[in-house]
PDB file of C-alpha atoms in Angstrom:
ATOM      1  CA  UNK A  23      12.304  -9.912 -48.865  1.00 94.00           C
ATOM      2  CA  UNK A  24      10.439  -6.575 -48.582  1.00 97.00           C
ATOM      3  CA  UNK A  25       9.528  -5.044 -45.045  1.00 98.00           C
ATOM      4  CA  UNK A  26       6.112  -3.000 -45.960  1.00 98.00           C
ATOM      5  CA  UNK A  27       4.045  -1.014 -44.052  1.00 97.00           C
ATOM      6  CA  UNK A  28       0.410  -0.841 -45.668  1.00 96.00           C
ATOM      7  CA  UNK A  29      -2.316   1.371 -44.306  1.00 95.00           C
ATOM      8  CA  UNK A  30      -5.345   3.001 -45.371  1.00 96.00           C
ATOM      9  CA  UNK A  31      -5.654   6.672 -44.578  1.00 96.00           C
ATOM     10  CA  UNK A  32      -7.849   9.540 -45.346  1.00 96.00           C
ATOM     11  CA  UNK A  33      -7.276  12.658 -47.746  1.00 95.00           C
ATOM     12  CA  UNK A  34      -6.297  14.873 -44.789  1.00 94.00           C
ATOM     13  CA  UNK A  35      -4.241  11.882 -43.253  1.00 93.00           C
ATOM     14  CA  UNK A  36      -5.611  10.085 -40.955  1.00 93.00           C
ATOM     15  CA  UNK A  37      -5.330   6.427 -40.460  1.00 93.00           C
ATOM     16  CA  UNK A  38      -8.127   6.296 -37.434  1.00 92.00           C
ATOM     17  CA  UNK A  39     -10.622   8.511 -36.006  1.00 91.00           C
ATOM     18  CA  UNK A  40     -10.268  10.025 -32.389  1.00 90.00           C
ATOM     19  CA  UNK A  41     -11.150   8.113 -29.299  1.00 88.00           C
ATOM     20  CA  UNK A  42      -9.597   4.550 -30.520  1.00 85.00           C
ATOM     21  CA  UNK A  43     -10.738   2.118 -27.631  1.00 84.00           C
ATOM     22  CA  UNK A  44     -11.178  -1.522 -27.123  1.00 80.00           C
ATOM     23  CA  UNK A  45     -14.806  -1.163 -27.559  1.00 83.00           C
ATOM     24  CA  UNK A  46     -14.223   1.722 -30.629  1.00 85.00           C
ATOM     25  CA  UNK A  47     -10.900   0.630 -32.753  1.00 82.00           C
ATOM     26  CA  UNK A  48     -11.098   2.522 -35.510  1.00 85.00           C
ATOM     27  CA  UNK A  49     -12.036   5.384 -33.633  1.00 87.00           C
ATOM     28  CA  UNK A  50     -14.936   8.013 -34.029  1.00 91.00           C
ATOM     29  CA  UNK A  51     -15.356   8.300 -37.356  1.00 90.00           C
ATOM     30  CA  UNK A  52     -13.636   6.215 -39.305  1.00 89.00           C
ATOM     31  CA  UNK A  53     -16.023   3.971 -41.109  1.00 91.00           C
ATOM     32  CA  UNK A  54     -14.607   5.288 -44.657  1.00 91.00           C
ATOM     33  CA  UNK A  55     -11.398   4.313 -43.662  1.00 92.00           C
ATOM     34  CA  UNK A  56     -12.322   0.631 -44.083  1.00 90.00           C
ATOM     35  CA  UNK A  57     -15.711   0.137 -45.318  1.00 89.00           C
ATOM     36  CA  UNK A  58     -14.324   0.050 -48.754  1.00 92.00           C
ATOM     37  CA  UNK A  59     -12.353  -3.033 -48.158  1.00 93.00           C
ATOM     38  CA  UNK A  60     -15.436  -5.070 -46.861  1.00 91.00           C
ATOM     39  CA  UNK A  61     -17.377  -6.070 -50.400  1.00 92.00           C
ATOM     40  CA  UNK A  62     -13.731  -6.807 -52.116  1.00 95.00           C
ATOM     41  CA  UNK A  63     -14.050 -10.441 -52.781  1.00 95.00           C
ATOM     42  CA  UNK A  64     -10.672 -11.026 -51.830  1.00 94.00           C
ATOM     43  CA  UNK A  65     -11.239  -9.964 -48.334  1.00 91.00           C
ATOM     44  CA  UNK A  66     -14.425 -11.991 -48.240  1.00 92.00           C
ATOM     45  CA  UNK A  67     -12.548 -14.936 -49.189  1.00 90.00           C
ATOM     46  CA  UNK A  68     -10.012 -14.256 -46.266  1.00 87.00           C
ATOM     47  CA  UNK A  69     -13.240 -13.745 -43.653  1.00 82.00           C
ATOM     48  CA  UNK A  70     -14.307 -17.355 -45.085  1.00 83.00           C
ATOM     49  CA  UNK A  71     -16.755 -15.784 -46.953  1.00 87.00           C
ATOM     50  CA  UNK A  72     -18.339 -15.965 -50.337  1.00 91.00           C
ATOM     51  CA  UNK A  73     -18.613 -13.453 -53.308  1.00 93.00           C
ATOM     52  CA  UNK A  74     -17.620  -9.851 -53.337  1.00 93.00           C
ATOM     53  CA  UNK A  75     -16.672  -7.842 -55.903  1.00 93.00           C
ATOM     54  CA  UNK A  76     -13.653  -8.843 -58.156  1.00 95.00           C
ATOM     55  CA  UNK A  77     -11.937  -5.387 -58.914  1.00 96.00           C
ATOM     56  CA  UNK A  78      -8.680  -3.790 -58.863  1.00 96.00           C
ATOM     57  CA  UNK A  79      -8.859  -2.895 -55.364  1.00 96.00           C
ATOM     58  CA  UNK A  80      -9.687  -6.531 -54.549  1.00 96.00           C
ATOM     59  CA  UNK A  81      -6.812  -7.253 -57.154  1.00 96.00           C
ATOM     60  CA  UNK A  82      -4.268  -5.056 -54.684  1.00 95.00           C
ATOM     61  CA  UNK A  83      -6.146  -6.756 -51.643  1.00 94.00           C
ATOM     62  CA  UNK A  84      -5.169 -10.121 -52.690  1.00 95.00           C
ATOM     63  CA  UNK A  85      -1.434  -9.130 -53.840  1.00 95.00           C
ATOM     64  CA  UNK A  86      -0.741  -8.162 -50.290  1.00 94.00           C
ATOM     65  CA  UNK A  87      -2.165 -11.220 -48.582  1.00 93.00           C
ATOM     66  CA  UNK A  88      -0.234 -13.464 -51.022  1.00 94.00           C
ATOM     67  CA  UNK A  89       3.250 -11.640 -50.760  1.00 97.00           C
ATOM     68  CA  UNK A  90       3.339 -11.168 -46.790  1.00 97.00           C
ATOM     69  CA  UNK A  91       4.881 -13.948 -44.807  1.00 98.00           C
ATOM     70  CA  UNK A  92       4.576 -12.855 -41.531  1.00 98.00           C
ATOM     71  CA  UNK A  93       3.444  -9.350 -40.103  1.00 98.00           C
ATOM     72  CA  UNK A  94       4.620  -7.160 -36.675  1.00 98.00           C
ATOM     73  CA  UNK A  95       1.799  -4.982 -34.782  1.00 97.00           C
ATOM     74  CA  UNK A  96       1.577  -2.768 -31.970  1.00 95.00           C
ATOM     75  CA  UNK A  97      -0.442  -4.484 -28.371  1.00 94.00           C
ATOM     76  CA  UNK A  98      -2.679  -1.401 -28.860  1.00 91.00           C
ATOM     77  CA  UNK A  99      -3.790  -2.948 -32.158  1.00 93.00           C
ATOM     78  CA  UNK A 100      -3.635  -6.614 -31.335  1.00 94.00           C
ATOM     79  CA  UNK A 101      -6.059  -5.548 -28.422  1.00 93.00           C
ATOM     80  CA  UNK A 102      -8.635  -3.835 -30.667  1.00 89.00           C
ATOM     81  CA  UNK A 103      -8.409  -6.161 -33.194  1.00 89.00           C
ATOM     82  CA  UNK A 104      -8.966  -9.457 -30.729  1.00 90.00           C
ATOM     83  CA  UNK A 105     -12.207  -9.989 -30.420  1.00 87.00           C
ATOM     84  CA  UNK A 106     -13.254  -8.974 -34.086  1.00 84.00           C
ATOM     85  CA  UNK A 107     -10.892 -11.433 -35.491  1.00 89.00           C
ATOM     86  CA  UNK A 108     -12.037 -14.238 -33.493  1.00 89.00           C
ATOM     87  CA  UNK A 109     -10.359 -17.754 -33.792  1.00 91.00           C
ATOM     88  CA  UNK A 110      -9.887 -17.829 -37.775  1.00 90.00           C
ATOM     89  CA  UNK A 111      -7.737 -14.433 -38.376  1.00 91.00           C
ATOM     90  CA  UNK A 112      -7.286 -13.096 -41.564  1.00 89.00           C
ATOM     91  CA  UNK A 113      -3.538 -12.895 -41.370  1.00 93.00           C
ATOM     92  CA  UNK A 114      -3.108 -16.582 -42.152  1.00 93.00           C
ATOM     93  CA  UNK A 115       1.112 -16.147 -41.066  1.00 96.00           C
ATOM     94  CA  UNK A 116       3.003 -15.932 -37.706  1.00 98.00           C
ATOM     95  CA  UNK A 117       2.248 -12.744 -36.249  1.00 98.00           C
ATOM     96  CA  UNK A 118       4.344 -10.493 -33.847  1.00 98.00           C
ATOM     97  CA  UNK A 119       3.131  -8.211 -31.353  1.00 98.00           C
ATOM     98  CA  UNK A 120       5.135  -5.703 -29.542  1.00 97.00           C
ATOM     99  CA  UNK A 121       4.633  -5.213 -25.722  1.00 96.00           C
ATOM    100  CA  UNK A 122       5.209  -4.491 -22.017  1.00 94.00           C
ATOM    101  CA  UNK A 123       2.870  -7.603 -21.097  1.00 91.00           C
ATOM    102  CA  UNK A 124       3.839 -10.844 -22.328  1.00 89.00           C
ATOM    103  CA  UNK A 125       1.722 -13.484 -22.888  1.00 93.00           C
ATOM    104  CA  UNK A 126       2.468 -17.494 -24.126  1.00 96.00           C
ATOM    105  CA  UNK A 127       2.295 -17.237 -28.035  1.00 96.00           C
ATOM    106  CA  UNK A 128      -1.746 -18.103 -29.487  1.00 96.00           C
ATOM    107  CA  UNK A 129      -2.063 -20.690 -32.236  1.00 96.00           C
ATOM    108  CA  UNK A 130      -5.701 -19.683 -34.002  1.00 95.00           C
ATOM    109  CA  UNK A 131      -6.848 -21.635 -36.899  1.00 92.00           C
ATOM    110  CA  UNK A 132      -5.676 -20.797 -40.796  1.00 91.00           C
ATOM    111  CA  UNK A 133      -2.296 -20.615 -39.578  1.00 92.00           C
ATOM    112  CA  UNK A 134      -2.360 -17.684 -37.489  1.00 96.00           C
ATOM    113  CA  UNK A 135       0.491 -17.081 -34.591  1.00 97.00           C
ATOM    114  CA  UNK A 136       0.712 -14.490 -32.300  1.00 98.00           C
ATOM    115  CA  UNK A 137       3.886 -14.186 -30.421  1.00 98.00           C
ATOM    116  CA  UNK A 138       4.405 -11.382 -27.972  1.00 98.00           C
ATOM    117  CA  UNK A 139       7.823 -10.081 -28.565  1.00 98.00           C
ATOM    118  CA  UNK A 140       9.046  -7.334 -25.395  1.00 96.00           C
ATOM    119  CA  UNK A 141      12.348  -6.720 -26.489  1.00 96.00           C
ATOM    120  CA  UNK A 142      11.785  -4.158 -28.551  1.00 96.00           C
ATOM    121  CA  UNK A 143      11.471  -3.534 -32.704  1.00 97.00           C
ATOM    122  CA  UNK A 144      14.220  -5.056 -33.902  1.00 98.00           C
ATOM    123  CA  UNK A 145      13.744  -8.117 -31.915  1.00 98.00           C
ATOM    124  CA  UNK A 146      10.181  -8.420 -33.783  1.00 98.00           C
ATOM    125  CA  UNK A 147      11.292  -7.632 -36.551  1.00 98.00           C
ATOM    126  CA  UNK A 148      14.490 -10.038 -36.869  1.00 98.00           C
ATOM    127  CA  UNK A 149      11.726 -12.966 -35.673  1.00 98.00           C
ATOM    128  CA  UNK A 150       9.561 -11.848 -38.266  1.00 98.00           C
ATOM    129  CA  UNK A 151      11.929 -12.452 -41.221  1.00 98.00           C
ATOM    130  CA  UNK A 152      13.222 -15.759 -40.057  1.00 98.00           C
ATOM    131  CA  UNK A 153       9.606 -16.913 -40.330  1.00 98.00           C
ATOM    132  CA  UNK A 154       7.974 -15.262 -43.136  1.00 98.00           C
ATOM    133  CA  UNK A 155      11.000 -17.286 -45.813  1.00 95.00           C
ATOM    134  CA  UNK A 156      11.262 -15.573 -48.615  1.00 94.00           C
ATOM    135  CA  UNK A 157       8.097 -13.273 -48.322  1.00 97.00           C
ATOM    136  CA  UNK A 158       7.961  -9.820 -46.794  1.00 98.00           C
ATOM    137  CA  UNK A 159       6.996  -8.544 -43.875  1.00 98.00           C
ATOM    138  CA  UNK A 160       4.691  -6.308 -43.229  1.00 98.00           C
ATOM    139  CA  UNK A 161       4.666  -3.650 -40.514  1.00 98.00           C
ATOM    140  CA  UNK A 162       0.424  -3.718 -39.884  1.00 95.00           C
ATOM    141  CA  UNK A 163       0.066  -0.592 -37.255  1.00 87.00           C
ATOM    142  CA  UNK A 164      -0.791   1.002 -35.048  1.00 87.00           C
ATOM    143  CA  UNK A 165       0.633   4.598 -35.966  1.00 89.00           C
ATOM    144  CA  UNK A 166       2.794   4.686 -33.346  1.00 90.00           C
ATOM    145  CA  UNK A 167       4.601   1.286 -34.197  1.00 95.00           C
ATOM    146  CA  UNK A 168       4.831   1.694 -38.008  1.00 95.00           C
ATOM    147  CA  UNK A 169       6.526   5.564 -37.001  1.00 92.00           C
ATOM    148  CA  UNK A 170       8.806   3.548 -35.066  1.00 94.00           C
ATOM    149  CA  UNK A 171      10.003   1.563 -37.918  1.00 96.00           C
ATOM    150  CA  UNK A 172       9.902   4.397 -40.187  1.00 93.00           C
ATOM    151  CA  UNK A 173      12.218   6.482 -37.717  1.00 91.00           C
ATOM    152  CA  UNK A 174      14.533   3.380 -37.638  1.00 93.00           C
ATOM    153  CA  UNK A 175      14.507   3.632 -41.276  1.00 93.00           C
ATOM    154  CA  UNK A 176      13.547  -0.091 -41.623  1.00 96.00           C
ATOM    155  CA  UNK A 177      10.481   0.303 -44.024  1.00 96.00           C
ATOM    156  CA  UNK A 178      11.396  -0.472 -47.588  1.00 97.00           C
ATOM    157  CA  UNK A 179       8.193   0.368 -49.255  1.00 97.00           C
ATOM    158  CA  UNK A 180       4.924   2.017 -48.046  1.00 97.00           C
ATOM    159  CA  UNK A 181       1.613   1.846 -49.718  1.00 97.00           C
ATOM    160  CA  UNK A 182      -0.964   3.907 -48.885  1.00 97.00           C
ATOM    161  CA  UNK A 183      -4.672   3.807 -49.700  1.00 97.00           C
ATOM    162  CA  UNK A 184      -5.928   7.075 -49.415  1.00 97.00           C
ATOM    163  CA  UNK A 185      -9.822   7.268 -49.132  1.00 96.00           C
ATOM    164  CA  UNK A 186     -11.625  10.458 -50.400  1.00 96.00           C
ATOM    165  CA  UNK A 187     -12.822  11.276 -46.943  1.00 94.00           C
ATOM    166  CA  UNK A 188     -11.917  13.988 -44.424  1.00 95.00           C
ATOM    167  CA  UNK A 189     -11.843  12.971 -40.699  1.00 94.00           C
ATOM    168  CA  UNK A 190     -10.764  16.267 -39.325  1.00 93.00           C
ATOM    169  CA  UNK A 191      -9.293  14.867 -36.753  1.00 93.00           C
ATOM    170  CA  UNK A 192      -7.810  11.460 -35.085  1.00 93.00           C
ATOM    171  CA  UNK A 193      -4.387   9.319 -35.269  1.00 90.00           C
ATOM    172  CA  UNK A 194      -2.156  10.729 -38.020  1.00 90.00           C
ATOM    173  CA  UNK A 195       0.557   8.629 -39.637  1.00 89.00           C
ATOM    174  CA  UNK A 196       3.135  10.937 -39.979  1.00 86.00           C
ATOM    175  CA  UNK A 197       2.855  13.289 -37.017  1.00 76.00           C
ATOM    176  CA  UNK A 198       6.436  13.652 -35.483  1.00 73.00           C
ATOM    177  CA  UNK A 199       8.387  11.775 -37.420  1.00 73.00           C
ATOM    178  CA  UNK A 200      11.799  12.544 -38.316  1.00 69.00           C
ATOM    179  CA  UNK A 201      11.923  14.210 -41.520  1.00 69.00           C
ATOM    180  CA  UNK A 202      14.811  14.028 -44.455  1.00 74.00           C
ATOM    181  CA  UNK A 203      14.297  10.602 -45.860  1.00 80.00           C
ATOM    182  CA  UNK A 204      13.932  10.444 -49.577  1.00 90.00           C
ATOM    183  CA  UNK A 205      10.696   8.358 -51.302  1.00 93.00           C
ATOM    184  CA  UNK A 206      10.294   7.315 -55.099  1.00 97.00           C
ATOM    185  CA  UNK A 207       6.989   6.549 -56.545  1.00 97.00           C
ATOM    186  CA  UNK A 208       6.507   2.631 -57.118  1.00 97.00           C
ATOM    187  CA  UNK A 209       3.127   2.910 -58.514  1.00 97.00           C
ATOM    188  CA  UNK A 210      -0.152   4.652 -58.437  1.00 98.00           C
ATOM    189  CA  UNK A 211      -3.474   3.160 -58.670  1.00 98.00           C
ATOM    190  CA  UNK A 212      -6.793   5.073 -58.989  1.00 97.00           C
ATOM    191  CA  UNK A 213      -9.868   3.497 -58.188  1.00 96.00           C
ATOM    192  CA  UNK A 214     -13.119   4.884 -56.941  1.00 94.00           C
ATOM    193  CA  UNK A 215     -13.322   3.466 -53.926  1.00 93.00           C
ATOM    194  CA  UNK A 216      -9.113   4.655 -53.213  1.00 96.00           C
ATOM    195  CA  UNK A 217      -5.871   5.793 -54.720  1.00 97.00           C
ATOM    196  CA  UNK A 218      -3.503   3.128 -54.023  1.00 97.00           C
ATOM    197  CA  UNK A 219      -0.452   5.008 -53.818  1.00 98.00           C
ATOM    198  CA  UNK A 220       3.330   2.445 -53.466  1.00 97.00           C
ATOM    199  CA  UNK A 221       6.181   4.314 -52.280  1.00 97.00           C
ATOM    200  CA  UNK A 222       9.998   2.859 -52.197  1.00 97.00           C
ATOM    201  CA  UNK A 223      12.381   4.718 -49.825  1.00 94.00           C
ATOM    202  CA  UNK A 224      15.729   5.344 -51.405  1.00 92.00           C
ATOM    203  CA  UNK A 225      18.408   3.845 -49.705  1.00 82.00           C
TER     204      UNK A 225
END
């Protein structure tokens, strides 16, 4: 098993826009971030939707959805993200969302949990590997949760799809977090719509 954290971000390294709201969850801006994932046919396939294009970045798409058993999110995403994914998510696994407010775990169609987990990361996280079996678990956002598990040092590999866009301004991945921890190059994928970049943190 493999705890991941997979994000997209853009060249001057931002993984949403400014003024992230319920109404505005990517943030001001931020349409490059993800607009590049919405003709990939394996995403399609995930919306329950036809066609799409079948390229490497679909490829790296579908590798992710097939290798992660279960995933842990902030309640700032899970909020944003609600509505827009409706009753047929695409995460198709148990899904575990930190927070101050607890709520009864949602069953949503596709196989789809959301549990709300308030005592704390490791609690999430030690829930999320006894359901996702022998698959990873992936560490979905926001910013401020997936810094939390990078401070921890409980991220094993990080993949980042870096978009050639500048936002200029917004939610940065990396901004205060505790520095000194050493990263090897898995892999590097260059596409036009992203370059796919897999890093392993040495232990």
């Amino acid at each position: 098993m493999t705890i991941t954290a997979d994000l997209a971000m853009s060249l001057d390294g931002y993984i949403a826009g400014p003024d992230v709201t319920l109404d505005n969850p990517g943030g001001d801006g931020a349409e490059p971030l993800f607009e590049w994932i919405h003709n990939l046919a394996s995403w399609r396939e995930r919306q329950g939707m036809s066609g799409g294009e079948e390229n490497r970045d679909s490829e790296l798409m579908r590798e992710w959805f097939d290798a992660t058993g279960a995933v842990v999110m902030g309640r700032m995403m899970y909020d944003t993200g609600e509505e827009f994914w409706g009753d047929n998510p695409p995460f198709r696994t148990p899904v575990f969302v930190l927070t101050h407010r607890p709520r009864p775990t949602l069953v949503k169609e596709g196989g789809t949990t959301f549990t709300f987990v308030s005592e704390g990361i490791h609690s999430a996280l030690q829930q999320a590997k006894a359901a996702a079996g022998e698959r990873n678990v992936d560490i979905a956002g926001g910013a401020s949760t997936v810094r939390q598990y990078l401070d921890a040092g409980l991220v094993d590999e990080l993949q980042l799809h870096v978009v050639p866009a500048l936002l200029g301004d917004g939610l940065r991945l990396f901004g205060g977090l505790d520095a000194g921890r050493r990263l090897e190059v898995a892999r590097v994928v260059d596409t036009p719509l992203a370059t796919h970049l897999k890093y392993r943190f040495v232990k």
